[in-house]
């Protein structure tokens, strides 16, 4: 077992973690990033990215993450191919984390950037047609379905917001929900029902995504009526699964405050958790925006606040010594 010590320990290697690392390294905090099970995060399982600032042409998600990692390493970040299985934050700074490899990581500050995963339906065709008509993010991929018929699956705030967003690109948007009423807030429901280009299919469960991944992608959905059991086919070229996200916060259960969905709670407008020296950034604390650029922004905020935390602590130590 090896113990790795650093001023700044970062768990997670998506845009939030790597942005924190870039800022942290340039501020001399010699960060360690423990990459986790999906190095690079959610962008590594997407294809085209057209909304990350700085690139006029369409870029690829995995490429963007490779570049971010290369930049983080170039400025002095140590990347660790390991997954954290246990953290100890109760005693305050320094914080200790154990890796799957058996190694131990000790950081004066801890930045949590473990992200979130979109929930999927788990039905046939969903995985093979992912990126070829099936998506879990309308803001990311809606543009690619300009002028096409699209469906959104789900009945919560995300599904309704995605359906409304998609009307920017598509003339024909259908929300498909498994029950007869929506979970989304009333104001969003009112907007949805009033929209002339959105229809709703009630009491329908998606049984299968139809189409050929190698030729033309998604062509439709096979639906089952949840009341009558009848099957039908719904033709569409894009389908957005919006049935919620799961934040990766299992490690912190009982250790840090979370909301009812498991997202880490931070002081409003900051990445500060309840524990001084522990910061949370990216999708693990944001169920609203969930974009690579917002995750990168909060990663930067975490590094700046981490630097302030360490500077204030150094200052009080010096002051204490001077008083003694
Ligand atoms: P929610 O958990 O609120 O809603 C998920 C929806 O997906 C529900 O309608 C649920 O159906 C449906 N669903 C779940 N599993 C399946 C399945 N296997 N098959 C078919 N349908 C399924 O998730 P959201 O992502 O919408 O929202 C998460 C949180 O984020 C909420 O607290 C929400 O309020 C918040 N949020 C806030 C926003 C804002 O304030 N602007 C924007 C987006 C999210 P059923 O209703 O039958 O359970």
mmCIF file of C-alpha atoms and ligand atoms in Angstrom:
data_model
loop_
_atom_site.group_PDB
_atom_site.id
_atom_site.type_symbol
_atom_site.label_atom_id
_atom_site.label_comp_id
_atom_site.label_asym_id
_atom_site.label_seq_id
_atom_site.Cartn_x
_atom_site.Cartn_y
_atom_site.Cartn_z
ATOM 1 C CA UNK A 1 0.000 0.000 0.000
ATOM 2 C CA UNK A 2 1.241 3.471 -0.891
ATOM 3 C CA UNK A 3 0.073 6.716 0.683
ATOM 4 C CA UNK A 4 -0.158 9.655 -1.718
ATOM 5 C CA UNK A 5 -0.323 13.070 -0.107
ATOM 6 C CA UNK A 6 -1.337 16.331 -1.706
ATOM 7 C CA UNK A 7 -2.686 19.738 -0.831
ATOM 8 C CA UNK A 8 -5.675 19.102 -3.111
ATOM 9 C CA UNK A 9 -7.309 15.716 -3.545
ATOM 10 C CA UNK A 10 -9.880 15.560 -6.344
ATOM 11 C CA UNK A 11 -12.247 12.624 -6.796
ATOM 12 C CA UNK A 12 -13.593 12.417 -10.336
ATOM 13 C CA UNK A 13 -12.144 13.233 -13.749
ATOM 14 C CA UNK A 14 -14.960 14.847 -15.748
ATOM 15 C CA UNK A 15 -14.973 18.540 -16.707
ATOM 16 C CA UNK A 16 -15.530 19.593 -13.059
ATOM 17 C CA UNK A 17 -12.651 17.562 -11.604
ATOM 18 C CA UNK A 18 -10.210 18.414 -14.385
ATOM 19 C CA UNK A 19 -11.042 22.125 -14.309
ATOM 20 C CA UNK A 20 -10.490 22.123 -10.540
ATOM 21 C CA UNK A 21 -7.170 20.362 -11.225
ATOM 22 C CA UNK A 22 -6.051 22.893 -13.852
ATOM 23 C CA UNK A 23 -6.750 25.833 -11.535
ATOM 24 C CA UNK A 24 -5.402 23.987 -8.487
ATOM 25 C CA UNK A 25 -2.150 23.013 -10.216
ATOM 26 C CA UNK A 26 -1.573 26.549 -11.468
ATOM 27 C CA UNK A 27 -2.096 27.784 -7.877
ATOM 28 C CA UNK A 28 0.640 25.414 -6.670
ATOM 29 C CA UNK A 29 -1.634 22.908 -4.905
ATOM 30 C CA UNK A 30 -0.110 19.923 -6.766
ATOM 31 C CA UNK A 31 -3.476 18.186 -7.169
ATOM 32 C CA UNK A 32 -4.086 14.490 -7.365
ATOM 33 C CA UNK A 33 -7.076 13.396 -9.438
ATOM 34 C CA UNK A 34 -8.426 9.937 -8.715
ATOM 35 C CA UNK A 35 -10.134 9.119 -11.969
ATOM 36 C CA UNK A 36 -12.865 6.672 -10.976
ATOM 37 C CA UNK A 37 -14.632 3.972 -12.934
ATOM 38 C CA UNK A 38 -15.340 6.119 -15.980
ATOM 39 C CA UNK A 39 -12.230 8.274 -16.547
ATOM 40 C CA UNK A 40 -13.313 11.496 -18.286
ATOM 41 C CA UNK A 41 -16.909 11.148 -17.122
ATOM 42 C CA UNK A 42 -20.138 11.354 -19.097
ATOM 43 C CA UNK A 43 -18.590 13.110 -22.108
ATOM 44 C CA UNK A 44 -16.615 9.993 -22.903
ATOM 45 C CA UNK A 45 -19.840 8.188 -23.780
ATOM 46 C CA UNK A 46 -21.194 10.945 -26.024
ATOM 47 C CA UNK A 47 -20.099 11.672 -29.558
ATOM 48 C CA UNK A 48 -20.620 15.116 -31.108
ATOM 49 C CA UNK A 49 -20.180 18.180 -28.901
ATOM 50 C CA UNK A 50 -21.111 21.516 -30.395
ATOM 51 C CA UNK A 51 -21.780 23.693 -27.366
ATOM 52 C CA UNK A 52 -18.464 23.715 -25.527
ATOM 53 C CA UNK A 53 -17.040 27.211 -26.073
ATOM 54 C CA UNK A 54 -13.870 27.626 -28.080
ATOM 55 C CA UNK A 55 -14.498 25.196 -30.922
ATOM 56 C CA UNK A 56 -16.197 26.392 -34.079
ATOM 57 C CA UNK A 57 -16.519 22.897 -35.549
ATOM 58 C CA UNK A 58 -18.188 19.876 -33.969
ATOM 59 C CA UNK A 59 -15.786 18.070 -31.640
ATOM 60 C CA UNK A 60 -15.966 14.636 -30.055
ATOM 61 C CA UNK A 61 -16.678 14.227 -26.336
ATOM 62 C CA UNK A 62 -13.888 11.689 -25.696
ATOM 63 C CA UNK A 63 -11.378 13.906 -27.515
ATOM 64 C CA UNK A 64 -12.385 16.937 -25.418
ATOM 65 C CA UNK A 65 -11.811 14.965 -22.228
ATOM 66 C CA UNK A 66 -8.405 13.721 -23.432
ATOM 67 C CA UNK A 67 -7.416 17.326 -24.098
ATOM 68 C CA UNK A 68 -8.631 18.455 -20.659
ATOM 69 C CA UNK A 69 -6.649 15.661 -19.018
ATOM 70 C CA UNK A 70 -3.535 16.501 -21.050
ATOM 71 C CA UNK A 71 -3.866 20.147 -20.007
ATOM 72 C CA UNK A 72 -4.318 19.202 -16.344
ATOM 73 C CA UNK A 73 -1.222 16.971 -16.471
ATOM 74 C CA UNK A 74 0.773 19.574 -18.350
ATOM 75 C CA UNK A 75 0.310 22.070 -15.510
ATOM 76 C CA UNK A 76 1.294 19.519 -12.860
ATOM 77 C CA UNK A 77 -1.691 17.324 -11.936
ATOM 78 C CA UNK A 78 -1.038 13.722 -10.958
ATOM 79 C CA UNK A 79 -3.677 11.407 -12.440
ATOM 80 C CA UNK A 80 -4.375 8.187 -10.550
ATOM 81 C CA UNK A 81 -5.959 5.174 -12.227
ATOM 82 C CA UNK A 82 -7.938 4.183 -9.170
ATOM 83 C CA UNK A 83 -11.463 4.297 -7.727
ATOM 84 C CA UNK A 84 -12.164 5.618 -4.255
ATOM 85 C CA UNK A 85 -14.091 3.175 -2.101
ATOM 86 C CA UNK A 86 -14.018 4.931 1.283
ATOM 87 C CA UNK A 87 -13.549 8.486 2.540
ATOM 88 C CA UNK A 88 -12.900 9.848 5.987
ATOM 89 C CA UNK A 89 -13.916 13.455 6.402
ATOM 90 C CA UNK A 90 -15.267 13.409 9.952
ATOM 91 C CA UNK A 91 -12.032 14.585 11.556
ATOM 92 C CA UNK A 92 -11.642 17.595 9.242
ATOM 93 C CA UNK A 93 -8.584 18.460 7.178
ATOM 94 C CA UNK A 94 -6.494 16.548 6.146
ATOM 95 C CA UNK A 95 -8.990 14.146 4.535
ATOM 96 C CA UNK A 96 -8.248 10.513 3.802
ATOM 97 C CA UNK A 97 -9.588 8.350 0.997
ATOM 98 C CA UNK A 98 -8.940 4.679 0.231
ATOM 99 C CA UNK A 99 -8.636 3.406 -3.311
ATOM 100 C CA UNK A 100 -9.713 0.134 -4.854
ATOM 101 C CA UNK A 101 -5.998 -0.517 -5.506
ATOM 102 C CA UNK A 102 -5.314 -0.529 -1.760
ATOM 103 C CA UNK A 103 -3.549 2.839 -1.942
ATOM 104 C CA UNK A 104 -4.432 5.684 0.387
ATOM 105 C CA UNK A 105 -4.837 9.343 -0.575
ATOM 106 C CA UNK A 106 -4.497 12.222 1.856
ATOM 107 C CA UNK A 107 -5.474 15.764 0.902
ATOM 108 C CA UNK A 108 -5.532 19.056 2.822
ATOM 109 C CA UNK A 109 -8.642 19.877 0.816
ATOM 110 C CA UNK A 110 -11.046 17.476 -0.852
ATOM 111 C CA UNK A 111 -12.844 18.287 -4.088
ATOM 112 C CA UNK A 112 -15.754 15.981 -4.902
ATOM 113 C CA UNK A 113 -16.445 15.831 -8.629
ATOM 114 C CA UNK A 114 -17.907 12.350 -8.919
ATOM 115 C CA UNK A 115 -20.683 13.414 -11.322
ATOM 116 C CA UNK A 116 -23.988 11.783 -12.118
ATOM 117 C CA UNK A 117 -25.296 9.209 -14.548
ATOM 118 C CA UNK A 118 -28.392 9.506 -16.657
ATOM 119 C CA UNK A 119 -30.872 6.744 -15.891
ATOM 120 C CA UNK A 120 -31.764 4.569 -18.859
ATOM 121 C CA UNK A 121 -34.810 2.435 -19.530
ATOM 122 C CA UNK A 122 -32.776 -0.717 -20.139
ATOM 123 C CA UNK A 123 -34.920 -1.935 -23.047
ATOM 124 C CA UNK A 124 -33.747 -3.452 -26.365
ATOM 125 C CA UNK A 125 -32.261 -1.046 -28.895
ATOM 126 C CA UNK A 126 -31.525 1.684 -26.337
ATOM 127 C CA UNK A 127 -27.806 1.031 -26.035
ATOM 128 C CA UNK A 128 -27.105 0.131 -29.663
ATOM 129 C CA UNK A 129 -28.951 3.231 -30.945
ATOM 130 C CA UNK A 130 -27.419 5.573 -28.353
ATOM 131 C CA UNK A 131 -25.937 8.514 -30.301
ATOM 132 C CA UNK A 132 -27.830 7.305 -33.381
ATOM 133 C CA UNK A 133 -31.215 8.703 -32.471
ATOM 134 C CA UNK A 134 -31.303 7.878 -28.755
ATOM 135 C CA UNK A 135 -29.974 10.454 -26.296
ATOM 136 C CA UNK A 136 -30.310 11.435 -22.644
ATOM 137 C CA UNK A 137 -29.628 15.152 -23.138
ATOM 138 C CA UNK A 138 -31.757 17.433 -25.315
ATOM 139 C CA UNK A 139 -29.588 20.474 -24.653
ATOM 140 C CA UNK A 140 -26.538 18.548 -25.882
ATOM 141 C CA UNK A 141 -28.045 16.745 -28.870
ATOM 142 C CA UNK A 142 -31.336 18.484 -29.765
ATOM 143 C CA UNK A 143 -29.687 20.558 -32.458
ATOM 144 C CA UNK A 144 -28.834 17.416 -34.428
ATOM 145 C CA UNK A 145 -32.567 16.688 -34.825
ATOM 146 C CA UNK A 146 -33.436 19.983 -36.487
ATOM 147 C CA UNK A 147 -36.701 19.611 -38.431
ATOM 148 C CA UNK A 148 -37.121 15.979 -37.325
ATOM 149 C CA UNK A 149 -39.860 14.273 -35.363
ATOM 150 C CA UNK A 150 -38.731 13.605 -31.809
ATOM 151 C CA UNK A 151 -40.027 12.013 -28.611
ATOM 152 C CA UNK A 152 -39.165 12.646 -24.969
ATOM 153 C CA UNK A 153 -39.714 9.862 -22.470
ATOM 154 C CA UNK A 154 -40.539 10.774 -18.847
ATOM 155 C CA UNK A 155 -42.935 12.891 -16.819
ATOM 156 C CA UNK A 156 -40.768 14.966 -14.465
ATOM 157 C CA UNK A 157 -39.342 18.482 -14.713
ATOM 158 C CA UNK A 158 -36.460 17.331 -16.892
ATOM 159 C CA UNK A 159 -38.719 15.632 -19.440
ATOM 160 C CA UNK A 160 -41.012 18.635 -19.712
ATOM 161 C CA UNK A 161 -38.113 21.089 -19.952
ATOM 162 C CA UNK A 162 -36.479 18.928 -22.628
ATOM 163 C CA UNK A 163 -39.720 18.754 -24.635
ATOM 164 C CA UNK A 164 -40.055 22.550 -24.458
ATOM 165 C CA UNK A 165 -36.396 23.005 -25.398
ATOM 166 C CA UNK A 166 -36.733 20.680 -28.387
ATOM 167 C CA UNK A 167 -39.424 22.900 -29.923
ATOM 168 C CA UNK A 168 -36.524 25.257 -30.762
ATOM 169 C CA UNK A 169 -35.409 22.685 -33.304
ATOM 170 C CA UNK A 170 -38.323 20.422 -34.080
ATOM 171 C CA UNK A 171 -41.828 21.058 -35.366
ATOM 172 C CA UNK A 172 -43.132 17.835 -33.869
ATOM 173 C CA UNK A 173 -42.333 16.884 -30.276
ATOM 174 C CA UNK A 174 -44.171 14.142 -28.359
ATOM 175 C CA UNK A 175 -43.851 13.548 -24.640
ATOM 176 C CA UNK A 176 -44.395 9.891 -23.769
ATOM 177 C CA UNK A 177 -45.245 9.105 -20.161
ATOM 178 C CA UNK A 178 -46.013 5.830 -18.434
ATOM 179 C CA UNK A 179 -48.850 7.290 -16.322
ATOM 180 C CA UNK A 180 -51.833 9.603 -16.800
ATOM 181 C CA UNK A 181 -50.417 12.623 -14.984
ATOM 182 C CA UNK A 182 -47.081 14.369 -14.816
ATOM 183 C CA UNK A 183 -44.765 14.781 -11.896
ATOM 184 C CA UNK A 184 -43.408 18.076 -13.279
ATOM 185 C CA UNK A 185 -44.193 21.443 -11.637
ATOM 186 C CA UNK A 186 -47.512 22.985 -12.637
ATOM 187 C CA UNK A 187 -45.962 25.997 -14.348
ATOM 188 C CA UNK A 188 -43.973 23.695 -16.641
ATOM 189 C CA UNK A 189 -47.032 21.539 -17.301
ATOM 190 C CA UNK A 190 -49.029 24.649 -18.270
ATOM 191 C CA UNK A 191 -46.334 25.631 -20.765
ATOM 192 C CA UNK A 192 -46.192 22.118 -22.156
ATOM 193 C CA UNK A 193 -49.955 21.773 -22.663
ATOM 194 C CA UNK A 194 -50.185 25.254 -24.210
ATOM 195 C CA UNK A 195 -47.443 24.572 -26.754
ATOM 196 C CA UNK A 196 -48.827 24.047 -30.259
ATOM 197 C CA UNK A 197 -45.949 21.777 -31.360
ATOM 198 C CA UNK A 198 -46.007 19.374 -28.393
ATOM 199 C CA UNK A 199 -48.333 16.374 -28.031
ATOM 200 C CA UNK A 200 -48.504 14.008 -25.076
ATOM 201 C CA UNK A 201 -48.964 10.241 -25.227
ATOM 202 C CA UNK A 202 -50.274 9.072 -21.855
ATOM 203 C CA UNK A 203 -49.978 5.635 -20.250
ATOM 204 C CA UNK A 204 -47.359 4.334 -22.642
ATOM 205 C CA UNK A 205 -44.294 2.325 -21.764
ATOM 206 C CA UNK A 206 -41.389 2.118 -24.214
ATOM 207 C CA UNK A 207 -40.751 -1.562 -24.910
ATOM 208 C CA UNK A 208 -38.095 -1.196 -27.594
ATOM 209 C CA UNK A 209 -36.163 1.371 -29.629
ATOM 210 C CA UNK A 210 -36.516 0.440 -33.310
ATOM 211 C CA UNK A 211 -34.004 1.015 -36.107
ATOM 212 C CA UNK A 212 -30.643 -0.076 -37.446
ATOM 213 C CA UNK A 213 -27.585 1.476 -35.783
ATOM 214 C CA UNK A 214 -25.585 0.921 -38.979
ATOM 215 C CA UNK A 215 -28.192 2.251 -41.417
ATOM 216 C CA UNK A 216 -30.178 5.372 -40.622
ATOM 217 C CA UNK A 217 -30.398 4.958 -36.837
ATOM 218 C CA UNK A 218 -33.641 5.267 -34.902
ATOM 219 C CA UNK A 219 -36.899 4.934 -36.820
ATOM 220 C CA UNK A 220 -39.389 4.592 -33.987
ATOM 221 C CA UNK A 221 -40.469 3.157 -30.672
ATOM 222 C CA UNK A 222 -42.479 0.107 -29.813
ATOM 223 C CA UNK A 223 -44.925 1.121 -27.102
ATOM 224 C CA UNK A 224 -47.181 -0.784 -24.718
ATOM 225 C CA UNK A 225 -50.278 0.817 -23.251
ATOM 226 C CA UNK A 226 -49.959 0.510 -19.457
ATOM 227 C CA UNK A 227 -53.747 0.272 -19.039
ATOM 228 C CA UNK A 228 -54.860 -1.934 -21.932
ATOM 229 C CA UNK A 229 -51.600 -3.771 -22.647
ATOM 230 C CA UNK A 230 -52.004 -2.986 -26.364
ATOM 231 C CA UNK A 231 -48.859 -2.568 -28.446
ATOM 232 C CA UNK A 232 -48.281 0.189 -31.001
ATOM 233 C CA UNK A 233 -45.418 1.683 -33.019
ATOM 234 C CA UNK A 234 -44.546 5.350 -32.813
ATOM 235 C CA UNK A 235 -42.377 6.677 -35.658
ATOM 236 C CA UNK A 236 -39.653 9.208 -34.756
ATOM 237 C CA UNK A 237 -36.020 9.978 -35.609
ATOM 238 C CA UNK A 238 -34.938 11.166 -32.178
ATOM 239 C CA UNK A 239 -35.844 9.889 -28.694
ATOM 240 C CA UNK A 240 -34.691 11.584 -25.509
ATOM 241 C CA UNK A 241 -34.779 9.499 -22.358
ATOM 242 C CA UNK A 242 -35.464 11.892 -19.446
ATOM 243 C CA UNK A 243 -36.309 9.655 -16.509
ATOM 244 C CA UNK A 244 -33.888 11.195 -14.033
ATOM 245 C CA UNK A 245 -30.237 11.129 -13.097
ATOM 246 C CA UNK A 246 -28.410 9.371 -10.308
ATOM 247 C CA UNK A 247 -25.622 11.359 -8.637
ATOM 248 C CA UNK A 248 -22.564 9.325 -7.604
ATOM 249 C CA UNK A 249 -22.736 10.104 -3.895
ATOM 250 C CA UNK A 250 -22.910 6.691 -2.244
ATOM 251 C CA UNK A 251 -19.445 7.301 -0.716
ATOM 252 C CA UNK A 252 -20.711 10.350 1.156
ATOM 253 C CA UNK A 253 -24.009 9.030 2.509
ATOM 254 C CA UNK A 254 -24.286 9.958 6.192
ATOM 255 C CA UNK A 255 -21.115 12.057 5.906
ATOM 256 C CA UNK A 256 -22.326 15.088 3.954
ATOM 257 C CA UNK A 257 -25.799 16.613 3.599
ATOM 258 C CA UNK A 258 -27.700 15.623 0.444
ATOM 259 C CA UNK A 259 -31.127 16.369 -0.991
ATOM 260 C CA UNK A 260 -33.795 13.683 -1.348
ATOM 261 C CA UNK A 261 -32.391 12.626 -4.752
ATOM 262 C CA UNK A 262 -28.862 12.204 -3.365
ATOM 263 C CA UNK A 263 -27.293 15.389 -4.776
ATOM 264 C CA UNK A 264 -24.731 16.979 -2.440
ATOM 265 C CA UNK A 265 -25.913 20.196 -0.852
ATOM 266 C CA UNK A 266 -23.634 23.218 -1.061
ATOM 267 C CA UNK A 267 -23.878 26.746 0.306
ATOM 268 C CA UNK A 268 -25.891 28.656 -2.333
ATOM 269 C CA UNK A 269 -23.742 30.142 -5.077
ATOM 270 C CA UNK A 270 -20.592 28.338 -3.868
ATOM 271 C CA UNK A 271 -19.081 24.829 -4.064
ATOM 272 C CA UNK A 272 -18.681 24.737 -0.236
ATOM 273 C CA UNK A 273 -20.153 21.762 1.625
ATOM 274 C CA UNK A 274 -20.913 21.792 5.342
ATOM 275 C CA UNK A 275 -17.404 20.519 6.108
ATOM 276 C CA UNK A 276 -14.717 23.227 5.849
ATOM 277 C CA UNK A 277 -12.176 22.187 3.208
ATOM 278 C CA UNK A 278 -14.569 19.849 1.355
ATOM 279 C CA UNK A 279 -15.932 21.214 -1.920
ATOM 280 C CA UNK A 280 -18.387 19.727 -4.406
ATOM 281 C CA UNK A 281 -18.578 20.689 -8.061
ATOM 282 C CA UNK A 282 -20.207 19.565 -11.293
ATOM 283 C CA UNK A 283 -23.210 17.293 -11.679
ATOM 284 C CA UNK A 284 -22.807 15.794 -8.218
ATOM 285 C CA UNK A 285 -24.222 19.051 -6.789
ATOM 286 C CA UNK A 286 -26.178 20.359 -9.789
ATOM 287 C CA UNK A 287 -29.376 18.721 -10.962
ATOM 288 C CA UNK A 288 -30.510 21.742 -12.921
ATOM 289 C CA UNK A 289 -27.897 22.744 -15.524
ATOM 290 C CA UNK A 290 -25.746 19.585 -15.920
ATOM 291 C CA UNK A 291 -23.617 20.901 -18.775
ATOM 292 C CA UNK A 292 -19.893 20.326 -19.348
ATOM 293 C CA UNK A 293 -19.320 24.069 -19.287
ATOM 294 C CA UNK A 294 -21.237 24.610 -16.022
ATOM 295 C CA UNK A 295 -19.409 21.650 -14.465
ATOM 296 C CA UNK A 296 -16.093 23.177 -15.556
ATOM 297 C CA UNK A 297 -17.197 26.516 -14.080
ATOM 298 C CA UNK A 298 -18.002 25.050 -10.675
ATOM 299 C CA UNK A 299 -14.721 23.075 -10.799
ATOM 300 C CA UNK A 300 -12.893 26.374 -11.196
ATOM 301 C CA UNK A 301 -14.888 27.821 -8.262
ATOM 302 C CA UNK A 302 -13.947 24.819 -6.103
ATOM 303 C CA UNK A 303 -10.240 25.340 -6.812
ATOM 304 C CA UNK A 304 -10.412 29.079 -6.055
ATOM 305 C CA UNK A 305 -12.253 28.426 -2.780
ATOM 306 C CA UNK A 306 -9.832 25.604 -1.917
ATOM 307 C CA UNK A 307 -6.932 27.989 -2.379
ATOM 308 C CA UNK A 308 -8.624 30.571 -0.103
ATOM 309 C CA UNK A 309 -9.340 27.907 2.507
ATOM 310 C CA UNK A 310 -5.672 26.862 2.608
ATOM 311 C CA UNK A 311 -4.421 30.465 2.621
ATOM 312 C CA UNK A 312 -6.713 31.381 5.543
ATOM 313 C CA UNK A 313 -5.595 28.293 7.446
ATOM 314 C CA UNK A 314 -1.910 29.140 6.890
ATOM 315 C CA UNK A 315 -2.609 32.696 7.992
ATOM 316 C CA UNK A 316 -4.274 31.596 11.257
ATOM 317 C CA UNK A 317 -1.377 29.198 11.985
ATOM 318 C CA UNK A 318 1.130 32.033 11.518
ATOM 319 C CA UNK A 319 -1.022 34.323 13.683
ATOM 320 C CA UNK A 320 -1.274 31.657 16.441
ATOM 321 C CA UNK A 321 2.513 31.164 16.426
ATOM 322 C CA UNK A 322 3.078 34.921 16.595
ATOM 323 C CA UNK A 323 0.699 35.222 19.592
ATOM 324 C CA UNK A 324 2.310 32.313 21.490
HETATM 325 P P1 LIG B 1 -37.863 12.871 -11.656
HETATM 326 O O1 LIG B 1 -37.439 11.751 -10.773
HETATM 327 O O2 LIG B 1 -38.536 14.045 -11.059
HETATM 328 O O3 LIG B 1 -38.857 12.302 -12.768
HETATM 329 C C1 LIG B 1 -38.550 11.153 -13.484
HETATM 330 C C2 LIG B 1 -39.705 10.855 -14.423
HETATM 331 O O4 LIG B 1 -39.345 9.741 -15.212
HETATM 332 C C3 LIG B 1 -41.013 10.529 -13.694
HETATM 333 O O5 LIG B 1 -42.095 11.096 -14.355
HETATM 334 C C4 LIG B 1 -41.059 9.006 -13.755
HETATM 335 O O6 LIG B 1 -42.340 8.473 -13.893
HETATM 336 C C5 LIG B 1 -40.334 8.723 -15.065
HETATM 337 N N1 LIG B 1 -39.655 7.434 -14.999
HETATM 338 C C6 LIG B 1 -38.765 6.994 -14.073
HETATM 339 N N2 LIG B 1 -38.355 5.737 -14.367
HETATM 340 C C7 LIG B 1 -39.019 5.384 -15.494
HETATM 341 C C8 LIG B 1 -39.054 4.217 -16.287
HETATM 342 N N3 LIG B 1 -38.290 3.151 -15.997
HETATM 343 N N4 LIG B 1 -39.856 4.197 -17.372
HETATM 344 C C9 LIG B 1 -40.619 5.267 -17.692
HETATM 345 N N5 LIG B 1 -40.644 6.406 -16.980
HETATM 346 C C10 LIG B 1 -39.855 6.467 -15.894
HETATM 347 O O7 LIG B 1 -36.531 13.261 -12.485
HETATM 348 P P2 LIG B 1 -36.160 14.615 -13.193
HETATM 349 O O8 LIG B 1 -34.860 14.384 -13.877
HETATM 350 O O9 LIG B 1 -37.265 15.120 -14.002
HETATM 351 O O10 LIG B 1 -35.914 15.623 -11.992
HETATM 352 C C11 LIG B 1 -34.958 15.289 -10.955
HETATM 353 C C12 LIG B 1 -34.959 16.401 -9.919
HETATM 354 O O11 LIG B 1 -34.428 17.584 -10.492
HETATM 355 C C13 LIG B 1 -36.360 16.757 -9.433
HETATM 356 O O12 LIG B 1 -36.279 17.104 -8.086
HETATM 357 C C14 LIG B 1 -36.720 17.940 -10.283
HETATM 358 O O13 LIG B 1 -37.690 18.774 -9.672
HETATM 359 C C15 LIG B 1 -35.372 18.641 -10.410
HETATM 360 N N6 LIG B 1 -35.310 19.442 -11.626
HETATM 361 C C16 LIG B 1 -35.578 20.768 -11.522
HETATM 362 C C17 LIG B 1 -35.550 21.562 -12.626
HETATM 363 C C18 LIG B 1 -35.877 22.989 -12.446
HETATM 364 O O14 LIG B 1 -36.109 23.411 -11.331
HETATM 365 N N7 LIG B 1 -35.898 23.760 -13.511
HETATM 366 C C19 LIG B 1 -35.220 21.039 -13.957
HETATM 367 C C20 LIG B 1 -34.976 19.614 -13.975
HETATM 368 C C21 LIG B 1 -35.014 18.868 -12.831
HETATM 369 P P3 LIG B 1 -43.402 8.505 -12.685
HETATM 370 O O15 LIG B 1 -43.872 9.924 -12.634
HETATM 371 O O16 LIG B 1 -44.437 7.537 -13.121
HETATM 372 O O17 LIG B 1 -42.652 8.065 -11.473
#
